[in-house]
Amino acid sequence: RSLSKKNWRIVFANSEQAGEGEKENLIDGKPETFWHTNWETTKEKYPHEIQVDLGESVSIAAIVYTARSGMDNGRFKKYEFYVSADGKEWGQPAASGDFSRHELRNTVTLSKSVTGRYVRMRALSPHKPEEFFASAAELDIIPAE
């Protein structure tokens, strides 16, 4: 069961595509919308990052990244997730690895549950070497029991 997103808010994104890929789309509960870094004007390069305030401290068992559907533009390969109590001190990644280019819903189970109020997702590299942008449809948190 995923954590309710009603009190979540995006506190930082290094980039977003206005009119298509606003950062708030990452937590709107609609997999058909998505956050997309700017591909049109500022064209920021990897790594890309977005930070979410969960609204309360939560013990996290897993983090779910849902990729953009319909096309694989912006699906990223290497990732890191961080969890923080204050949104300032992040420490070591709670999880890191590679996402499949073909899976829409990717569940990252943490080796041990981590408690915090803020989650930071870092996209470190693309699947397609020519892509400088990243995208994500949804971010979900599975709390520890």
Tab-separated table of N, CA, C and O in Angstrom, residues 19-137:
chain	number	residue	atom	x	y	z
A	19	GLY	N	4.609	23.731	-19.337
A	19	GLY	CA	3.549	23.409	-20.265
A	19	GLY	C	3.433	21.936	-20.612
A	19	GLY	O	2.527	21.542	-21.330
A	20	GLU	N	4.349	21.126	-20.096
A	20	GLU	CA	4.301	19.695	-20.398
A	20	GLU	C	4.766	18.857	-19.212
A	20	GLU	O	4.132	17.874	-18.876
A	21	GLY	N	5.871	19.237	-18.610
A	21	GLY	CA	6.496	18.380	-17.612
A	21	GLY	C	6.762	19.065	-16.297
A	21	GLY	O	7.870	18.982	-15.760
A	22	GLU	N	5.753	19.757	-15.749
A	22	GLU	CA	5.933	20.456	-14.480
A	22	GLU	C	6.279	19.469	-13.366
A	22	GLU	O	5.807	18.338	-13.345
A	23	LYS	N	7.086	19.940	-12.429
A	23	LYS	CA	7.566	19.083	-11.343
A	23	LYS	C	6.440	18.503	-10.500
A	23	LYS	O	6.531	17.369	-10.035
A	24	GLU	N	5.348	19.232	-10.330
A	24	GLU	CA	4.232	18.749	-9.509
A	24	GLU	C	3.563	17.500	-10.087
A	24	GLU	O	2.913	16.750	-9.374
A	25	ASN	N	3.741	17.266	-11.389
A	25	ASN	CA	3.161	16.076	-12.025
A	25	ASN	C	3.710	14.780	-11.436
A	25	ASN	O	3.060	13.745	-11.506
A	26	LEU	N	4.895	14.850	-10.826
A	26	LEU	CA	5.513	13.657	-10.249
A	26	LEU	C	4.708	13.097	-9.080
A	26	LEU	O	4.776	11.903	-8.800
A	27	ILE	N	3.932	13.945	-8.418
A	27	ILE	CA	3.223	13.500	-7.209
A	27	ILE	C	1.720	13.739	-7.298
A	27	ILE	O	1.039	13.782	-6.279
A	28	ASP	N	1.186	13.866	-8.518
A	28	ASP	CA	-0.246	14.180	-8.670
A	28	ASP	C	-1.145	12.941	-8.696
A	28	ASP	O	-2.369	13.059	-8.812
A	29	GLY	N	-0.568	11.753	-8.615
A	29	GLY	CA	-1.364	10.530	-8.609
A	29	GLY	C	-1.903	10.120	-9.975
A	29	GLY	O	-2.694	9.199	-10.084
A	30	LYS	N	-1.473	10.814	-11.023
A	30	LYS	CA	-1.943	10.524	-12.387
A	30	LYS	C	-0.766	10.040	-13.234
A	30	LYS	O	0.070	10.839	-13.645
A	31	PRO	N	-0.703	8.735	-13.517
A	31	PRO	CA	0.435	8.230	-14.289
A	31	PRO	C	0.511	8.749	-15.724
A	31	PRO	O	1.549	8.638	-16.369
A	32	GLU	N	-0.564	9.351	-16.210
A	32	GLU	CA	-0.527	9.892	-17.583
A	32	GLU	C	0.164	11.251	-17.657
A	32	GLU	O	0.500	11.721	-18.745
A	33	THR	N	0.366	11.925	-16.523
A	33	THR	CA	1.140	13.169	-16.504
A	33	THR	C	2.552	12.826	-16.032
A	33	THR	O	2.789	11.770	-15.460
A	34	PHE	N	3.499	13.732	-16.265
A	34	PHE	CA	4.875	13.418	-15.890
A	34	PHE	C	5.684	14.684	-15.669
A	34	PHE	O	5.371	15.752	-16.190
A	35	TRP	N	6.721	14.520	-14.849
A	35	TRP	CA	7.767	15.540	-14.708
A	35	TRP	C	8.780	15.272	-15.810
A	35	TRP	O	9.128	14.115	-16.068
A	36	HIS	N	9.195	16.307	-16.493
A	36	HIS	CA	10.182	16.175	-17.563
A	36	HIS	C	11.141	17.344	-17.443
A	36	HIS	O	10.708	18.491	-17.344
A	37	THR	N	12.434	17.065	-17.444
A	37	THR	CA	13.392	18.170	-17.399
A	37	THR	C	13.356	18.915	-18.737
A	37	THR	O	12.862	18.407	-19.745
A	38	ASN	N	13.869	20.114	-18.726
A	38	ASN	CA	13.770	20.988	-19.895
A	38	ASN	C	14.548	20.413	-21.082
A	38	ASN	O	15.739	20.147	-20.983
A	39	TRP	N	13.856	20.257	-22.191
A	39	TRP	CA	14.480	19.780	-23.423
A	39	TRP	C	14.452	20.852	-24.510
A	39	TRP	O	15.002	20.656	-25.596
A	40	GLU	N	13.843	21.997	-24.192
A	40	GLU	CA	13.569	22.985	-25.236
A	40	GLU	C	14.467	24.223	-25.171
A	40	GLU	O	14.962	24.669	-26.199
A	41	THR	N	14.658	24.783	-23.987
A	41	THR	CA	15.382	26.059	-23.892
A	41	THR	C	16.659	25.938	-23.069
A	41	THR	O	17.758	26.023	-23.605
A	42	THR	N	16.544	25.682	-21.759
A	42	THR	CA	17.728	25.659	-20.894
A	42	THR	C	18.517	24.356	-21.003
A	42	THR	O	19.722	24.348	-20.790
A	43	LYS	N	17.851	23.257	-21.320
A	43	LYS	CA	18.483	21.973	-21.653
A	43	LYS	C	19.542	21.519	-20.638
A	43	LYS	O	20.655	21.159	-21.007
A	44	GLU	N	19.187	21.545	-19.349
A	44	GLU	CA	20.121	21.078	-18.325
A	44	GLU	C	20.522	19.627	-18.597
A	44	GLU	O	19.727	18.830	-19.070
A	45	LYS	N	21.761	19.320	-18.267
A	45	LYS	CA	22.310	17.980	-18.495
A	45	LYS	C	22.244	17.154	-17.204
A	45	LYS	O	22.037	17.678	-16.122
A	46	TYR	N	22.453	15.844	-17.331
A	46	TYR	CA	22.557	14.955	-16.174
A	46	TYR	C	23.718	15.378	-15.297
A	46	TYR	O	24.705	15.893	-15.829
A	47	PRO	N	23.608	15.118	-13.976
A	47	PRO	CA	22.508	14.453	-13.289
A	47	PRO	C	21.321	15.388	-13.083
A	47	PRO	O	21.480	16.613	-13.052
A	48	HIS	N	20.126	14.783	-12.941
A	48	HIS	CA	18.908	15.527	-12.647
A	48	HIS	C	18.427	15.137	-11.261
A	48	HIS	O	18.707	14.033	-10.793
A	49	GLU	N	17.696	16.044	-10.636
A	49	GLU	CA	17.304	15.805	-9.252
A	49	GLU	C	15.973	16.465	-8.937
A	49	GLU	O	15.674	17.550	-9.429
A	50	ILE	N	15.208	15.784	-8.106
A	50	ILE	CA	13.957	16.337	-7.600
A	50	ILE	C	13.818	15.914	-6.141
A	50	ILE	O	14.226	14.814	-5.772
A	51	GLN	N	13.286	16.819	-5.313
A	51	GLN	CA	13.137	16.554	-3.877
A	51	GLN	C	11.684	16.741	-3.471
A	51	GLN	O	11.044	17.714	-3.882
A	52	VAL	N	11.206	15.808	-2.637
A	52	VAL	CA	9.810	15.808	-2.197
A	52	VAL	C	9.753	15.882	-0.677
A	52	VAL	O	10.454	15.145	0.017
A	53	ASP	N	8.910	16.789	-0.175
A	53	ASP	CA	8.578	16.860	1.248
A	53	ASP	C	7.325	16.013	1.436
A	53	ASP	O	6.280	16.303	0.858
A	54	LEU	N	7.432	14.963	2.238
A	54	LEU	CA	6.303	14.050	2.462
A	54	LEU	C	5.297	14.612	3.465
A	54	LEU	O	4.247	14.015	3.684
A	55	GLY	N	5.611	15.742	4.102
A	55	GLY	CA	4.682	16.378	5.030
A	55	GLY	C	4.761	15.846	6.443
A	55	GLY	O	4.235	16.449	7.367
A	56	GLU	N	5.422	14.710	6.616
A	56	GLU	CA	5.611	14.121	7.946
A	56	GLU	C	6.740	13.105	7.847
A	56	GLU	O	7.083	12.638	6.762
A	57	SER	N	7.305	12.759	8.988
A	57	SER	CA	8.353	11.753	9.025
A	57	SER	C	7.733	10.373	8.832
A	57	SER	O	6.707	10.051	9.438
A	58	VAL	N	8.341	9.570	7.962
A	58	VAL	CA	7.793	8.269	7.585
A	58	VAL	C	8.920	7.237	7.602
A	58	VAL	O	10.038	7.531	7.175
A	59	SER	N	8.612	6.041	8.046
A	59	SER	CA	9.542	4.921	7.930
A	59	SER	C	9.292	4.283	6.564
A	59	SER	O	8.204	3.770	6.298
A	60	ILE	N	10.293	4.323	5.705
A	60	ILE	CA	10.150	3.932	4.304
A	60	ILE	C	10.758	2.555	4.065
A	60	ILE	O	11.920	2.319	4.382
A	61	ALA	N	9.963	1.650	3.486
A	61	ALA	CA	10.429	0.306	3.136
A	61	ALA	C	10.846	0.227	1.669
A	61	ALA	O	11.769	-0.506	1.320
A	62	ALA	N	10.133	0.974	0.804
A	62	ALA	CA	10.417	0.921	-0.635
A	62	ALA	C	9.994	2.232	-1.292
A	62	ALA	O	9.132	2.950	-0.784
A	63	ILE	N	10.616	2.503	-2.436
A	63	ILE	CA	10.307	3.684	-3.237
A	63	ILE	C	9.959	3.184	-4.637
A	63	ILE	O	10.651	2.314	-5.179
A	64	VAL	N	8.877	3.724	-5.200
A	64	VAL	CA	8.427	3.273	-6.516
A	64	VAL	C	8.565	4.428	-7.513
A	64	VAL	O	8.026	5.517	-7.304
A	65	TYR	N	9.298	4.167	-8.586
A	65	TYR	CA	9.453	5.104	-9.700
A	65	TYR	C	8.626	4.560	-10.856
A	65	TYR	O	8.850	3.441	-11.304
A	66	THR	N	7.644	5.339	-11.300
A	66	THR	CA	6.867	4.970	-12.479
A	66	THR	C	7.345	5.823	-13.641
A	66	THR	O	7.328	7.056	-13.565
A	67	ALA	N	7.796	5.162	-14.682
A	67	ALA	CA	8.317	5.850	-15.859
A	67	ALA	C	7.173	6.419	-16.693
A	67	ALA	O	6.031	5.959	-16.615
A	68	ARG	N	7.504	7.388	-17.489
A	68	ARG	CA	6.563	7.962	-18.451
A	68	ARG	C	6.088	6.859	-19.394
A	68	ARG	O	6.890	6.075	-19.907
A	69	SER	N	4.768	6.794	-19.633
A	69	SER	CA	4.240	5.774	-20.543
A	69	SER	C	4.027	6.376	-21.928
A	69	SER	O	4.071	7.588	-22.097
A	70	GLY	N	3.806	5.530	-22.900
A	70	GLY	CA	3.554	6.006	-24.260
A	70	GLY	C	4.814	6.117	-25.090
A	70	GLY	O	4.806	5.796	-26.265
A	71	MET	N	5.881	6.601	-24.485
A	71	MET	CA	7.186	6.659	-25.150
A	71	MET	C	8.249	6.600	-24.065
A	71	MET	O	7.985	6.927	-22.919
A	72	ASP	N	9.429	6.176	-24.446
A	72	ASP	CA	10.460	6.015	-23.422
A	72	ASP	C	11.402	7.208	-23.309
A	72	ASP	O	12.444	7.120	-22.669
A	73	ASN	N	11.027	8.355	-23.888
A	73	ASN	CA	11.845	9.561	-23.760
A	73	ASN	C	12.063	9.918	-22.301
A	73	ASN	O	11.120	10.011	-21.528
A	74	GLY	N	13.319	10.105	-21.937
A	74	GLY	CA	13.651	10.573	-20.594
A	74	GLY	C	13.748	9.486	-19.546
A	74	GLY	O	14.098	9.777	-18.408
A	75	ARG	N	13.418	8.249	-19.894
A	75	ARG	CA	13.598	7.185	-18.897
A	75	ARG	C	15.085	7.085	-18.583
A	75	ARG	O	15.916	7.006	-19.484
A	76	PHE	N	15.390	7.102	-17.302
A	76	PHE	CA	16.802	7.113	-16.944
A	76	PHE	C	17.259	5.761	-16.426
A	76	PHE	O	16.465	4.941	-15.994
A	77	LYS	N	18.548	5.545	-16.517
A	77	LYS	CA	19.130	4.258	-16.153
A	77	LYS	C	19.639	4.283	-14.717
A	77	LYS	O	19.033	3.706	-13.834
A	78	LYS	N	20.735	4.953	-14.479
A	78	LYS	CA	21.323	4.971	-13.134
A	78	LYS	C	20.569	5.948	-12.242
A	78	LYS	O	20.252	7.057	-12.660
A	79	TYR	N	20.301	5.496	-11.010
A	79	TYR	CA	19.557	6.330	-10.064
A	79	TYR	C	20.148	6.232	-8.672
A	79	TYR	O	20.892	5.291	-8.352
A	80	GLU	N	19.792	7.221	-7.847
A	80	GLU	CA	20.036	7.202	-6.404
A	80	GLU	C	18.808	7.789	-5.725
A	80	GLU	O	18.205	8.735	-6.244
A	81	PHE	N	18.453	7.214	-4.581
A	81	PHE	CA	17.417	7.772	-3.723
A	81	PHE	C	18.030	8.076	-2.367
A	81	PHE	O	18.797	7.258	-1.836
A	82	TYR	N	17.693	9.234	-1.837
A	82	TYR	CA	18.146	9.646	-0.510
A	82	TYR	C	16.925	9.931	0.345
A	82	TYR	O	15.875	10.325	-0.172
A	83	VAL	N	17.082	9.782	1.651
A	83	VAL	CA	16.027	10.117	2.608
A	83	VAL	C	16.659	11.014	3.660
A	83	VAL	O	17.781	10.763	4.115
A	84	SER	N	15.942	12.078	4.038
A	84	SER	CA	16.471	13.049	4.994
A	84	SER	C	15.401	13.462	5.994
A	84	SER	O	14.221	13.541	5.650
A	85	ALA	N	15.833	13.754	7.210
A	85	ALA	CA	14.911	14.257	8.232
A	85	ALA	C	14.584	15.725	8.001
A	85	ALA	O	13.468	16.168	8.245
A	86	ASP	N	15.579	16.506	7.505
A	86	ASP	CA	15.415	17.957	7.421
A	86	ASP	C	15.491	18.536	6.007
A	86	ASP	O	15.318	19.741	5.817
A	87	GLY	N	15.763	17.712	5.006
A	87	GLY	CA	15.877	18.205	3.641
A	87	GLY	C	17.185	18.919	3.356
A	87	GLY	O	17.356	19.496	2.284
A	88	LYS	N	18.122	18.882	4.313
A	88	LYS	CA	19.426	19.528	4.138
A	88	LYS	C	20.554	18.505	4.200
A	88	LYS	O	21.435	18.497	3.360
A	89	GLU	N	20.529	17.665	5.221
A	89	GLU	CA	21.542	16.612	5.385
A	89	GLU	C	21.002	15.329	4.749
A	89	GLU	O	20.002	14.787	5.209
A	90	TRP	N	21.689	14.849	3.698
A	90	TRP	CA	21.196	13.685	2.951
A	90	TRP	C	21.986	12.421	3.231
A	90	TRP	O	21.457	11.321	3.084
A	91	GLY	N	23.260	12.548	3.616
A	91	GLY	CA	24.059	11.357	3.883
A	91	GLY	C	24.234	10.495	2.654
A	91	GLY	O	24.187	10.962	1.524
A	92	GLN	N	24.409	9.193	2.889
A	92	GLN	CA	24.609	8.227	1.801
A	92	GLN	C	23.258	7.868	1.169
A	92	GLN	O	22.218	7.951	1.827
A	93	PRO	N	23.259	7.420	-0.093
A	93	PRO	CA	22.002	7.003	-0.715
A	93	PRO	C	21.335	5.862	0.061
A	93	PRO	O	22.023	4.951	0.518
A	94	ALA	N	20.020	5.929	0.178
A	94	ALA	CA	19.257	4.822	0.772
A	94	ALA	C	19.178	3.669	-0.216
A	94	ALA	O	19.028	2.520	0.176
A	95	ALA	N	19.295	3.990	-1.511
A	95	ALA	CA	19.290	2.971	-2.568
A	95	ALA	C	19.911	3.563	-3.821
A	95	ALA	O	19.828	4.770	-4.060
A	96	SER	N	20.521	2.697	-4.623
A	96	SER	CA	21.057	3.116	-5.920
A	96	SER	C	21.078	1.896	-6.823
A	96	SER	O	21.024	0.758	-6.354
A	97	GLY	N	21.120	2.149	-8.125
A	97	GLY	CA	21.140	1.036	-9.061
A	97	GLY	C	20.780	1.492	-10.457
A	97	GLY	O	20.917	2.666	-10.790
A	98	ASP	N	20.304	0.534	-11.250
A	98	ASP	CA	19.919	0.791	-12.638
A	98	ASP	C	18.460	0.389	-12.836
A	98	ASP	O	18.063	-0.702	-12.421
A	99	PHE	N	17.699	1.262	-13.488
A	99	PHE	CA	16.331	0.928	-13.884
A	99	PHE	C	16.351	0.306	-15.274
A	99	PHE	O	17.170	0.664	-16.111
A	100	SER	N	15.398	-0.581	-15.524
A	100	SER	CA	15.190	-1.139	-16.857
A	100	SER	C	14.607	-0.054	-17.759
A	100	SER	O	13.790	0.752	-17.301
A	101	ARG	N	14.976	-0.064	-18.997
A	101	ARG	CA	14.409	0.884	-19.964
A	101	ARG	C	12.974	0.502	-20.299
A	101	ARG	O	12.195	1.330	-20.770
A	102	HIS	N	12.602	-0.776	-20.059
A	102	HIS	CA	11.324	-1.286	-20.535
A	102	HIS	C	10.250	-1.420	-19.463
A	102	HIS	O	9.085	-1.590	-19.792
A	103	GLU	N	10.611	-1.362	-18.204
A	103	GLU	CA	9.624	-1.483	-17.122
A	103	GLU	C	9.002	-0.125	-16.838
A	103	GLU	O	9.722	0.865	-16.690
A	104	LEU	N	7.674	-0.088	-16.718
A	104	LEU	CA	7.008	1.165	-16.360
A	104	LEU	C	7.086	1.431	-14.861
A	104	LEU	O	7.395	2.529	-14.435
A	105	ARG	N	6.774	0.411	-14.060
A	105	ARG	CA	6.732	0.577	-12.604
A	105	ARG	C	7.926	-0.156	-11.998
A	105	ARG	O	8.067	-1.362	-12.152
A	106	ASN	N	8.781	0.596	-11.324
A	106	ASN	CA	10.014	0.062	-10.758
A	106	ASN	C	9.998	0.235	-9.245
A	106	ASN	O	10.028	1.367	-8.756
A	107	THR	N	9.941	-0.871	-8.506
A	107	THR	CA	9.928	-0.817	-7.051
A	107	THR	C	11.336	-1.076	-6.532
A	107	THR	O	11.946	-2.103	-6.842
A	108	VAL	N	11.831	-0.112	-5.751
A	108	VAL	CA	13.161	-0.216	-5.153
A	108	VAL	C	12.966	-0.494	-3.664
A	108	VAL	O	12.572	0.389	-2.905
A	109	THR	N	13.202	-1.746	-3.270
A	109	THR	CA	13.069	-2.127	-1.869
A	109	THR	C	14.374	-1.794	-1.156
A	109	THR	O	15.453	-2.206	-1.602
A	110	LEU	N	14.262	-1.029	-0.071
A	110	LEU	CA	15.459	-0.638	0.673
A	110	LEU	C	15.988	-1.833	1.460
A	110	LEU	O	15.213	-2.675	1.929
A	111	SER	N	17.314	-1.915	1.628
A	111	SER	CA	17.904	-3.038	2.363
A	111	SER	C	17.452	-3.040	3.824
A	111	SER	O	17.311	-4.088	4.434
A	112	LYS	N	17.218	-1.847	4.376
A	112	LYS	CA	16.571	-1.705	5.681
A	112	LYS	C	15.747	-0.436	5.639
A	112	LYS	O	16.076	0.504	4.908
A	113	SER	N	14.653	-0.402	6.383
A	113	SER	CA	13.788	0.783	6.331
A	113	SER	C	14.549	2.014	6.827
A	113	SER	O	15.425	1.914	7.684
A	114	VAL	N	14.223	3.155	6.235
A	114	VAL	CA	14.862	4.428	6.566
A	114	VAL	C	13.752	5.411	6.901
A	114	VAL	O	12.741	5.484	6.205
A	115	THR	N	13.946	6.181	7.980
A	115	THR	CA	12.936	7.146	8.397
A	115	THR	C	13.359	8.555	8.012
A	115	THR	O	14.509	8.943	8.219
A	116	GLY	N	12.425	9.306	7.442
A	116	GLY	CA	12.692	10.690	7.082
A	116	GLY	C	11.447	11.354	6.531
A	116	GLY	O	10.437	10.696	6.264
A	117	ARG	N	11.537	12.654	6.360
A	117	ARG	CA	10.424	13.445	5.838
A	117	ARG	C	10.634	13.819	4.367
A	117	ARG	O	9.677	14.130	3.654
A	118	TYR	N	11.870	13.815	3.925
A	118	TYR	CA	12.207	14.261	2.568
A	118	TYR	C	12.815	13.117	1.769
A	118	TYR	O	13.611	12.339	2.295
A	119	VAL	N	12.450	13.048	0.493
A	119	VAL	CA	13.012	12.049	-0.419
A	119	VAL	C	13.599	12.791	-1.608
A	119	VAL	O	12.981	13.704	-2.161
A	120	ARG	N	14.787	12.394	-1.973
A	120	ARG	CA	15.517	12.997	-3.091
A	120	ARG	C	15.770	11.911	-4.130
A	120	ARG	O	16.343	10.862	-3.812
A	121	MET	N	15.305	12.138	-5.340
A	121	MET	CA	15.555	11.213	-6.440
A	121	MET	C	16.570	11.858	-7.375
A	121	MET	O	16.373	12.977	-7.840
A	122	ARG	N	17.667	11.148	-7.635
A	122	ARG	CA	18.686	11.634	-8.565
A	122	ARG	C	18.763	10.692	-9.759
A	122	ARG	O	18.936	9.488	-9.597
A	123	ALA	N	18.592	11.245	-10.933
A	123	ALA	CA	18.765	10.522	-12.193
A	123	ALA	C	20.192	10.803	-12.646
A	123	ALA	O	20.540	11.954	-12.914
A	124	LEU	N	21.020	9.761	-12.686
A	124	LEU	CA	22.444	9.963	-12.938
A	124	LEU	C	22.854	9.797	-14.394
A	124	LEU	O	23.841	10.384	-14.824
A	125	SER	N	22.106	8.959	-15.144
A	125	SER	CA	22.464	8.755	-16.551
A	125	SER	C	21.256	8.261	-17.337
A	125	SER	O	20.367	7.625	-16.780
A	126	PRO	N	21.248	8.556	-18.646
A	126	PRO	CA	20.137	8.124	-19.497
A	126	PRO	C	20.368	6.728	-20.051
A	126	PRO	O	21.486	6.213	-20.038
A	127	HIS	N	19.301	6.108	-20.555
A	127	HIS	CA	19.433	4.857	-21.307
A	127	HIS	C	19.974	5.145	-22.703
A	127	HIS	O	20.774	4.383	-23.231
A	128	LYS	N	19.487	6.233	-23.298
A	128	LYS	CA	19.921	6.597	-24.651
A	128	LYS	C	21.025	7.643	-24.508
A	128	LYS	O	20.783	8.736	-23.982
A	129	PRO	N	22.249	7.358	-24.974
A	129	PRO	CA	23.376	8.274	-24.765
A	129	PRO	C	23.138	9.699	-25.279
A	129	PRO	O	23.696	10.645	-24.750
A	130	GLU	N	22.287	9.847	-26.301
A	130	GLU	CA	22.056	11.189	-26.866
A	130	GLU	C	21.093	12.025	-26.023
A	130	GLU	O	20.963	13.222	-26.253
A	131	GLU	N	20.409	11.413	-25.059
A	131	GLU	CA	19.437	12.171	-24.259
A	131	GLU	C	20.114	12.893	-23.097
A	131	GLU	O	20.930	12.311	-22.385
A	132	PHE	N	19.770	14.149	-22.914
A	132	PHE	CA	20.274	14.942	-21.791
A	132	PHE	C	19.171	15.185	-20.767
A	132	PHE	O	19.405	15.731	-19.707
A	133	PHE	N	17.939	14.783	-21.075
A	133	PHE	CA	16.770	15.053	-20.237
A	133	PHE	C	16.307	13.788	-19.522
A	133	PHE	O	16.659	12.680	-19.914
A	134	ALA	N	15.513	13.999	-18.476
A	134	ALA	CA	14.950	12.896	-17.693
A	134	ALA	C	13.461	13.129	-17.507
A	134	ALA	O	12.982	14.265	-17.577
A	135	SER	N	12.731	12.034	-17.248
A	135	SER	CA	11.303	12.148	-16.984
A	135	SER	C	10.877	11.081	-15.985
A	135	SER	O	11.554	10.062	-15.819
A	136	ALA	N	9.755	11.329	-15.332
A	136	ALA	CA	9.171	10.366	-14.397
A	136	ALA	C	7.696	10.693	-14.247
A	136	ALA	O	7.320	11.862	-14.110
A	137	ALA	N	6.848	9.662	-14.292
A	137	ALA	CA	5.402	9.885	-14.194
A	137	ALA	C	4.954	10.015	-12.747
A	137	ALA	O	4.162	10.903	-12.417
